Amino acid sequence: MAKEASGISRRALLSSGGLAALGGALAACAPGEPAPPERVADGVQPVPPMGEHQAGISVPTAVQPHLLLGVYDLEGDTGTVLARIGESILALTSGDHPALAGIAPGDLTVTVGVGPRLVQQVAPDGPGTEPLPAYPREEIDDRHRGGDLVIQVCASDPLVPPLTLAAVLENTPGLAERWRQRAARGPSVPVRDGHSAPRNVLGFVDGIAAPVTPDELAESVWIGDGDLAGASILVVRRMEIDLPAFHRLPVAAQEGVIGRERASSAPLSGGAIDDDVNLQAKSPDGKYLIPVDAHVRRAHPRPAGVPLMLRRSYSMDDPLGLLFVSYQAELRTFTQTMERMSESDALLDFTRTTAAGVFLALPGFDAQHPLGSTIFGAS
């Protein structure tokens, strides 16, 4: 059974209004903490690290262009390690941490998840205890599969993620690195109010269909009950892409692989970028407008019988490919989608996955309620 921090559950904390004052703007630091700068260069706004959910999942809505993600094994007391990481996050995002050497944190976010081995110790039957299954087109050794801890650092300034991660690791004994990956996102393309998505290395807009509204996020992304309320299931997969082979295809064939027009991002079934794909639409000669093995068909949530997942994927240049990152309330949202894709997704013919893991992205925290304390206890 999961431990409760300081004798108060997360549900009680939320219902009592303990986070209401905090969420009254989610912009104020706890008493005695340095306030983050109100604005930094180029109009980049700081992202408050405290709240019901961790920053870096559904906020900011305009996702930062630079990411550094690391996966680690953990030795020692889990609650103590997580609390120290949370202290580092609060200090680094405050704008008053020597590790950034005078560089403004800007829209820095640090998102932390724990692997199945650790979750099983405190909640053996709860979400986050299942390992990620193996799938076709994987070439993953033991070091690059699974792990106890993931730290995802995002920012607009490319200097901020490596300096931030170095500072977190320096202040946190007991972490042994398995692997890390840097990645980036190009300029975002407007999809609809409150949502935009970038083009990936293939040249197509990535992440068009996504939960955006509070109701959509509650249905698709957040775990809603118990000590895990406010948490989410994080899946990460590092996929190398044979980009030269994909680019040798004529544009029309590339569009058939994806199921969207490359230039406009409109679905091949017709409409605009924000229109849902019509999986039943056919040409006058009876052929599906969206091919039967197109990525948007195989990854569509409706045939899989699952909600939308929230994707925060980034393109890579070393190795060339895509760092797939998704958040969902249940692992089955990912696994049932991946099962359909594995059957016949034309895009997967150009990929090989070289690292993968699933983690419980922890609930939000603040200075009085340390990171992970509702699950692993206060340090």
Coordinates of C-alpha atoms in Angstrom, one line a residue:
M1 CA 0.0 0.0 0.0
A2 CA 1.4 3.4 -0.9
K3 CA 2.5 5.6 2.0
E4 CA 1.0 9.0 2.7
A5 CA 3.1 12.0 3.3
S6 CA 2.8 13.9 6.5
G7 CA -0.5 12.2 7.3
I8 CA -2.4 13.8 4.5
S9 CA -3.4 12.1 1.2
R10 CA -3.2 13.8 -2.2
R11 CA -7.0 13.6 -2.5
A12 CA -7.4 15.3 0.9
L13 CA -4.9 17.9 -0.1
L14 CA -6.8 18.7 -3.3
S15 CA -10.3 18.6 -1.7
S16 CA -9.2 20.7 1.3
G17 CA -8.0 23.5 -1.0
G18 CA -4.4 22.9 0.0
L19 CA -3.4 23.3 -3.6
A20 CA -6.2 25.8 -4.4
A21 CA -4.2 28.7 -3.1
L22 CA -1.2 27.4 -4.9
G23 CA -3.2 26.9 -8.1
G24 CA -4.7 30.3 -7.7
A25 CA -2.1 31.3 -10.2
L26 CA 0.5 28.6 -9.9
A27 CA 2.9 31.4 -10.2
A28 CA 3.8 32.1 -6.6
C29 CA 6.7 30.3 -4.9
A30 CA 6.4 29.0 -1.4
P31 CA 7.2 31.4 1.4
G32 CA 10.8 32.1 1.7
E33 CA 11.7 30.9 -1.9
P34 CA 13.1 33.2 -4.5
A35 CA 10.4 34.3 -7.0
P36 CA 11.1 33.3 -10.6
P37 CA 11.7 36.2 -13.0
E38 CA 8.5 37.4 -14.5
R39 CA 9.9 37.5 -18.0
V40 CA 13.1 36.6 -19.8
A41 CA 14.6 37.4 -23.1
D42 CA 12.5 37.1 -26.3
G43 CA 9.3 37.0 -24.3
V44 CA 9.7 33.4 -23.0
Q45 CA 7.6 33.0 -19.9
P46 CA 8.7 31.0 -16.8
V47 CA 6.7 27.8 -16.1
P48 CA 5.8 27.4 -12.4
P49 CA 7.1 24.0 -11.2
M50 CA 4.4 23.5 -8.5
G51 CA 0.9 22.3 -8.8
E52 CA -1.5 19.3 -9.0
H53 CA 0.5 17.9 -12.0
Q54 CA 4.2 18.2 -12.8
A55 CA 5.2 20.9 -15.2
G56 CA 6.3 19.7 -18.7
I57 CA 3.4 17.3 -19.3
S58 CA 0.4 19.5 -20.3
V59 CA 2.2 22.8 -19.7
P60 CA 3.5 24.8 -21.4
T61 CA 1.1 24.4 -24.3
A62 CA 3.7 25.8 -26.6
V63 CA 6.3 23.0 -26.0
Q64 CA 9.9 24.1 -25.6
P65 CA 12.2 23.4 -28.6
H66 CA 15.0 21.6 -26.7
L67 CA 15.0 18.4 -24.6
L68 CA 17.5 16.3 -22.7
L69 CA 16.2 13.0 -21.3
G70 CA 18.1 10.7 -19.0
V71 CA 17.2 7.2 -17.7
Y72 CA 18.8 5.9 -14.4
D73 CA 19.0 3.1 -12.0
L74 CA 18.4 4.1 -8.4
E75 CA 20.1 2.9 -5.2
G76 CA 19.0 4.0 -1.7
D77 CA 15.7 5.3 -0.3
T78 CA 13.4 6.3 -3.2
G79 CA 11.5 8.9 -1.2
T80 CA 14.8 10.7 -0.2
V81 CA 16.1 10.6 -3.7
L82 CA 12.9 12.1 -5.2
A83 CA 12.7 14.8 -2.5
R84 CA 16.2 15.9 -3.4
I85 CA 15.4 16.0 -7.0
G86 CA 12.3 18.1 -6.2
E87 CA 14.4 20.5 -4.2
S88 CA 16.8 20.9 -7.1
I89 CA 13.9 21.6 -9.5
L90 CA 12.5 24.3 -7.3
A91 CA 15.9 25.9 -7.0
L92 CA 16.8 25.7 -10.7
T93 CA 13.4 27.1 -11.9
S94 CA 13.6 30.0 -9.4
G95 CA 16.2 31.8 -11.4
D96 CA 18.6 31.9 -8.5
H97 CA 20.7 28.7 -8.8
P98 CA 24.5 28.9 -9.3
A99 CA 24.5 26.0 -11.7
L100 CA 22.9 28.1 -14.4
A101 CA 25.8 30.6 -14.1
G102 CA 23.6 33.7 -14.6
I103 CA 21.6 32.1 -17.5
A104 CA 17.9 32.7 -17.0
P105 CA 15.9 29.4 -16.7
G106 CA 13.2 30.8 -18.9
D107 CA 10.5 28.2 -19.6
L108 CA 12.6 25.4 -18.0
T109 CA 10.6 22.3 -16.9
V110 CA 11.9 19.1 -15.3
T111 CA 9.5 16.1 -15.4
V112 CA 10.4 13.0 -13.3
G113 CA 9.0 9.4 -13.6
V114 CA 9.7 6.2 -11.7
G115 CA 9.9 2.7 -13.2
P116 CA 7.9 -0.4 -12.5
R117 CA 10.4 -1.9 -10.0
L118 CA 10.0 1.1 -7.7
V119 CA 6.3 1.4 -8.0
Q120 CA 5.8 -2.3 -7.3
Q121 CA 7.4 -1.8 -3.9
V122 CA 4.7 0.5 -2.7
A123 CA 1.7 -0.2 -4.9
P124 CA 2.0 -3.7 -6.3
D125 CA -1.4 -3.7 -8.0
G126 CA -1.5 -0.1 -9.1
P127 CA -0.8 1.8 -12.3
G128 CA 2.8 2.0 -13.3
T129 CA 3.8 -1.5 -12.3
E130 CA 3.7 -3.1 -15.7
P131 CA 6.8 -3.2 -17.8
L132 CA 6.7 -2.2 -21.5
P133 CA 6.2 -5.2 -23.8
A134 CA 8.7 -5.9 -26.6
Y135 CA 7.6 -5.1 -30.1
P136 CA 8.8 -5.9 -33.7
R137 CA 11.6 -3.8 -35.2
E138 CA 13.3 -3.4 -31.8
E139 CA 17.1 -3.7 -31.3
I140 CA 17.3 -2.9 -27.6
D141 CA 19.9 -4.3 -25.2
D142 CA 19.4 -4.6 -21.4
R143 CA 20.9 -1.2 -20.7
H144 CA 18.5 0.6 -23.0
R145 CA 15.3 -1.2 -21.8
G146 CA 13.4 -0.1 -18.7
G147 CA 15.1 1.7 -15.8
D148 CA 14.1 3.1 -12.3
L149 CA 14.0 6.8 -13.1
V150 CA 13.5 9.1 -16.0
I151 CA 14.3 12.8 -15.9
Q152 CA 13.0 14.9 -18.8
V153 CA 14.4 18.4 -19.1
C154 CA 12.9 20.9 -21.6
A155 CA 13.7 24.6 -22.3
S156 CA 13.8 27.2 -25.1
D157 CA 17.5 27.9 -24.4
P158 CA 19.6 25.0 -25.5
L159 CA 22.2 25.7 -22.8
V160 CA 19.6 25.2 -20.0
P161 CA 18.8 21.4 -20.2
P162 CA 22.4 20.1 -19.9
L163 CA 23.3 22.5 -17.1
T164 CA 20.0 21.7 -15.3
L165 CA 20.5 17.9 -15.6
A166 CA 24.1 18.2 -14.4
A167 CA 22.9 20.2 -11.4
V168 CA 20.2 17.7 -10.5
L169 CA 22.6 14.7 -10.7
E170 CA 25.3 16.5 -8.7
N171 CA 22.8 17.0 -5.9
T172 CA 21.3 13.5 -6.0
P173 CA 23.6 10.6 -5.0
G174 CA 22.4 7.1 -5.8
L175 CA 21.7 7.5 -9.6
A176 CA 23.5 5.4 -12.2
E177 CA 22.9 6.5 -15.7
R178 CA 21.7 4.0 -18.3
W179 CA 21.3 6.3 -21.3
R180 CA 20.5 9.8 -22.3
Q181 CA 19.3 11.6 -25.4
R182 CA 19.2 15.2 -26.7
A183 CA 16.5 16.1 -29.1
A184 CA 14.8 19.2 -30.6
R185 CA 11.5 20.4 -32.1
G186 CA 11.1 22.8 -35.0
P187 CA 8.6 25.7 -35.0
S188 CA 5.1 24.7 -34.2
V189 CA 2.2 24.7 -36.7
P190 CA -1.2 25.9 -35.4
V191 CA -3.7 23.1 -35.2
R192 CA -6.6 24.6 -33.3
D193 CA -7.1 26.9 -30.4
G194 CA -4.8 25.9 -27.5
H195 CA -2.9 23.3 -29.6
S196 CA 0.0 23.4 -32.0
A197 CA 2.4 20.7 -33.2
P198 CA 5.9 20.7 -34.9
R199 CA 7.2 19.1 -38.0
N200 CA 9.4 16.1 -37.4
V201 CA 12.5 14.9 -39.3
L202 CA 10.2 13.3 -41.9
G203 CA 8.8 16.7 -42.8
F204 CA 5.3 16.0 -41.5
V205 CA 3.5 17.7 -38.6
D206 CA 3.7 15.4 -35.6
G207 CA 1.1 15.2 -32.8
I208 CA -1.9 16.8 -34.5
A209 CA -4.5 14.8 -32.6
A210 CA -4.0 15.4 -28.9
P211 CA -6.1 16.0 -25.7
V212 CA -6.1 19.8 -24.9
T213 CA -9.1 20.8 -22.8
P214 CA -9.2 20.0 -19.0
D215 CA -11.9 17.4 -19.7
E216 CA -9.8 15.7 -22.4
L217 CA -6.8 15.6 -20.2
A218 CA -8.7 14.2 -17.3
E219 CA -10.1 11.4 -19.6
S220 CA -6.8 10.6 -21.4
V221 CA -3.8 11.7 -19.4
W222 CA -4.3 12.0 -15.6
I223 CA -4.7 9.2 -13.1
G224 CA -7.7 10.4 -11.1
D225 CA -7.8 8.4 -7.9
G226 CA -5.9 7.8 -4.7
D227 CA -2.3 8.6 -3.9
L228 CA -1.5 8.5 -7.6
A229 CA -4.0 11.3 -8.4
G230 CA -2.3 13.8 -10.7
A231 CA 0.2 11.2 -12.0
S232 CA 0.4 9.8 -15.6
I233 CA 1.9 6.9 -17.4
L234 CA 5.0 8.0 -19.4
V235 CA 6.2 5.9 -22.4
V236 CA 9.5 6.7 -24.1
R237 CA 10.9 5.0 -27.2
R238 CA 14.0 6.1 -29.2
M239 CA 13.4 5.3 -32.8
E240 CA 16.1 5.6 -35.5
I241 CA 14.6 6.4 -38.9
D242 CA 16.0 5.5 -42.3
L243 CA 15.4 9.0 -43.6
P244 CA 17.2 8.6 -46.9
A245 CA 15.0 5.6 -47.8
F246 CA 11.9 7.6 -46.8
H247 CA 12.9 10.6 -48.8
R248 CA 13.6 8.5 -51.9
L249 CA 9.8 7.9 -52.1
P250 CA 7.8 10.3 -54.2
V251 CA 5.9 12.9 -52.1
A252 CA 2.6 11.1 -52.9
A253 CA 4.0 7.9 -51.6
Q254 CA 5.3 9.6 -48.4
E255 CA 1.8 11.0 -47.9
G256 CA 0.4 7.5 -48.3
V257 CA 2.7 6.2 -45.6
I258 CA 1.6 8.9 -43.2
G259 CA -2.0 9.4 -44.3
R260 CA -1.7 13.2 -44.5
E261 CA -0.7 15.8 -47.1
R262 CA 2.9 16.8 -46.4
A263 CA 2.4 20.5 -47.1
S264 CA -0.9 21.3 -45.5
S265 CA -1.1 18.4 -43.0
A266 CA -4.7 17.8 -44.0
P267 CA -5.8 14.2 -43.8
L268 CA -6.0 12.4 -47.2
S269 CA -9.7 11.8 -46.5
G270 CA -10.2 15.6 -47.0
G271 CA -10.6 18.7 -44.9
A272 CA -8.1 20.8 -43.0
I273 CA -5.4 20.0 -40.5
D274 CA -7.8 20.1 -37.5
D275 CA -10.4 17.8 -39.1
D276 CA -10.5 14.2 -37.9
V277 CA -9.5 11.6 -40.4
N278 CA -12.4 9.8 -42.1
L279 CA -11.3 6.2 -42.1
Q280 CA -14.2 5.1 -44.2
A281 CA -13.7 7.7 -47.1
K282 CA -13.2 6.0 -50.5
S283 CA -12.4 7.2 -54.0
P284 CA -14.9 6.7 -56.8
D285 CA -13.2 3.4 -57.7
G286 CA -13.7 2.1 -54.1
K287 CA -10.2 2.5 -52.7
Y288 CA -9.7 3.9 -49.2
L289 CA -8.4 7.5 -49.4
I290 CA -6.3 6.8 -46.4
P291 CA -4.4 3.6 -47.2
V292 CA -5.0 0.6 -45.0
D293 CA -1.5 0.6 -43.7
A294 CA -1.2 4.4 -43.3
H295 CA 0.2 5.6 -40.0
V296 CA -2.8 7.7 -39.1
R297 CA -5.1 4.8 -39.6
R298 CA -3.1 2.3 -37.6
A299 CA -2.4 4.7 -34.8
H300 CA -6.0 6.1 -34.6
P301 CA -7.5 5.6 -31.1
R302 CA -11.0 4.8 -32.3
P303 CA -10.2 1.4 -33.9
A304 CA -7.9 0.6 -30.9
G305 CA -10.7 1.4 -28.5
V306 CA -8.6 3.8 -26.4
P307 CA -8.5 7.5 -25.6
L308 CA -6.0 9.9 -27.1
M309 CA -2.5 9.9 -25.8
L310 CA -0.6 13.2 -25.2
R311 CA 2.6 13.0 -27.3
R312 CA 5.6 15.2 -26.5
S313 CA 7.9 13.7 -29.1
Y314 CA 11.1 15.3 -30.3
S315 CA 13.3 14.9 -33.4
M316 CA 16.9 13.6 -33.1
D317 CA 20.0 14.2 -35.2
D318 CA 22.3 11.8 -33.4
P319 CA 21.0 9.2 -34.1
L320 CA 18.7 10.5 -36.8
G321 CA 15.1 9.8 -35.8
L322 CA 12.4 10.4 -33.3
L323 CA 12.4 10.3 -29.5
F324 CA 8.8 9.3 -28.9
V325 CA 7.4 10.5 -25.5
S326 CA 3.7 10.0 -24.6
Y327 CA 1.6 10.5 -21.5
Q328 CA -1.6 8.5 -20.8
A329 CA -3.8 7.6 -17.9
E330 CA -3.4 3.8 -18.6
L331 CA -0.6 1.9 -20.3
R332 CA -3.2 0.1 -22.5
T333 CA -3.7 3.4 -24.4
F334 CA -0.2 2.9 -25.7
T335 CA 0.0 -0.9 -25.9
Q336 CA -3.3 -1.4 -27.8
T337 CA -2.3 1.3 -30.2
M338 CA 1.2 -0.2 -30.7
E339 CA -0.3 -3.6 -31.3
R340 CA -2.4 -2.3 -34.2
M341 CA 0.6 -0.4 -35.5
S342 CA 2.8 -3.5 -35.3
E343 CA 0.4 -5.5 -37.5
S344 CA 0.7 -3.2 -40.5
D345 CA 2.0 0.4 -40.2
A346 CA 3.9 1.4 -43.2
L347 CA 5.9 4.0 -41.2
L348 CA 7.4 1.3 -39.0
D349 CA 9.2 -0.2 -42.1
F350 CA 11.5 2.8 -41.9
T351 CA 12.3 2.6 -38.2
R352 CA 14.2 0.6 -35.6
T353 CA 13.7 1.2 -31.9
T354 CA 16.9 1.2 -29.8
A355 CA 15.7 2.3 -26.4
A356 CA 12.4 2.1 -24.5
G357 CA 10.8 2.3 -21.1
V358 CA 7.6 3.0 -19.2
F359 CA 7.5 5.2 -16.0
L360 CA 5.0 6.6 -13.6
A361 CA 5.2 10.4 -14.1
L362 CA 4.8 11.5 -10.5
P363 CA 2.0 13.7 -9.2
G364 CA 2.8 17.4 -8.8
F365 CA 4.5 18.7 -5.7
D366 CA 5.4 21.9 -3.8
A367 CA 7.8 23.0 -1.1
Q368 CA 5.7 21.5 1.7
H369 CA 4.8 18.3 -0.1
P370 CA 8.0 16.9 -1.7
L371 CA 8.2 15.3 -5.1
G372 CA 6.9 11.7 -4.8
S373 CA 5.9 12.0 -1.1
T374 CA 2.2 10.9 -1.7
I375 CA 3.5 7.6 -3.0
F376 CA 6.9 7.0 -1.4
G377 CA 6.5 9.0 1.8
A378 CA 8.2 12.2 2.9
S379 CA 12.0 12.2 3.2

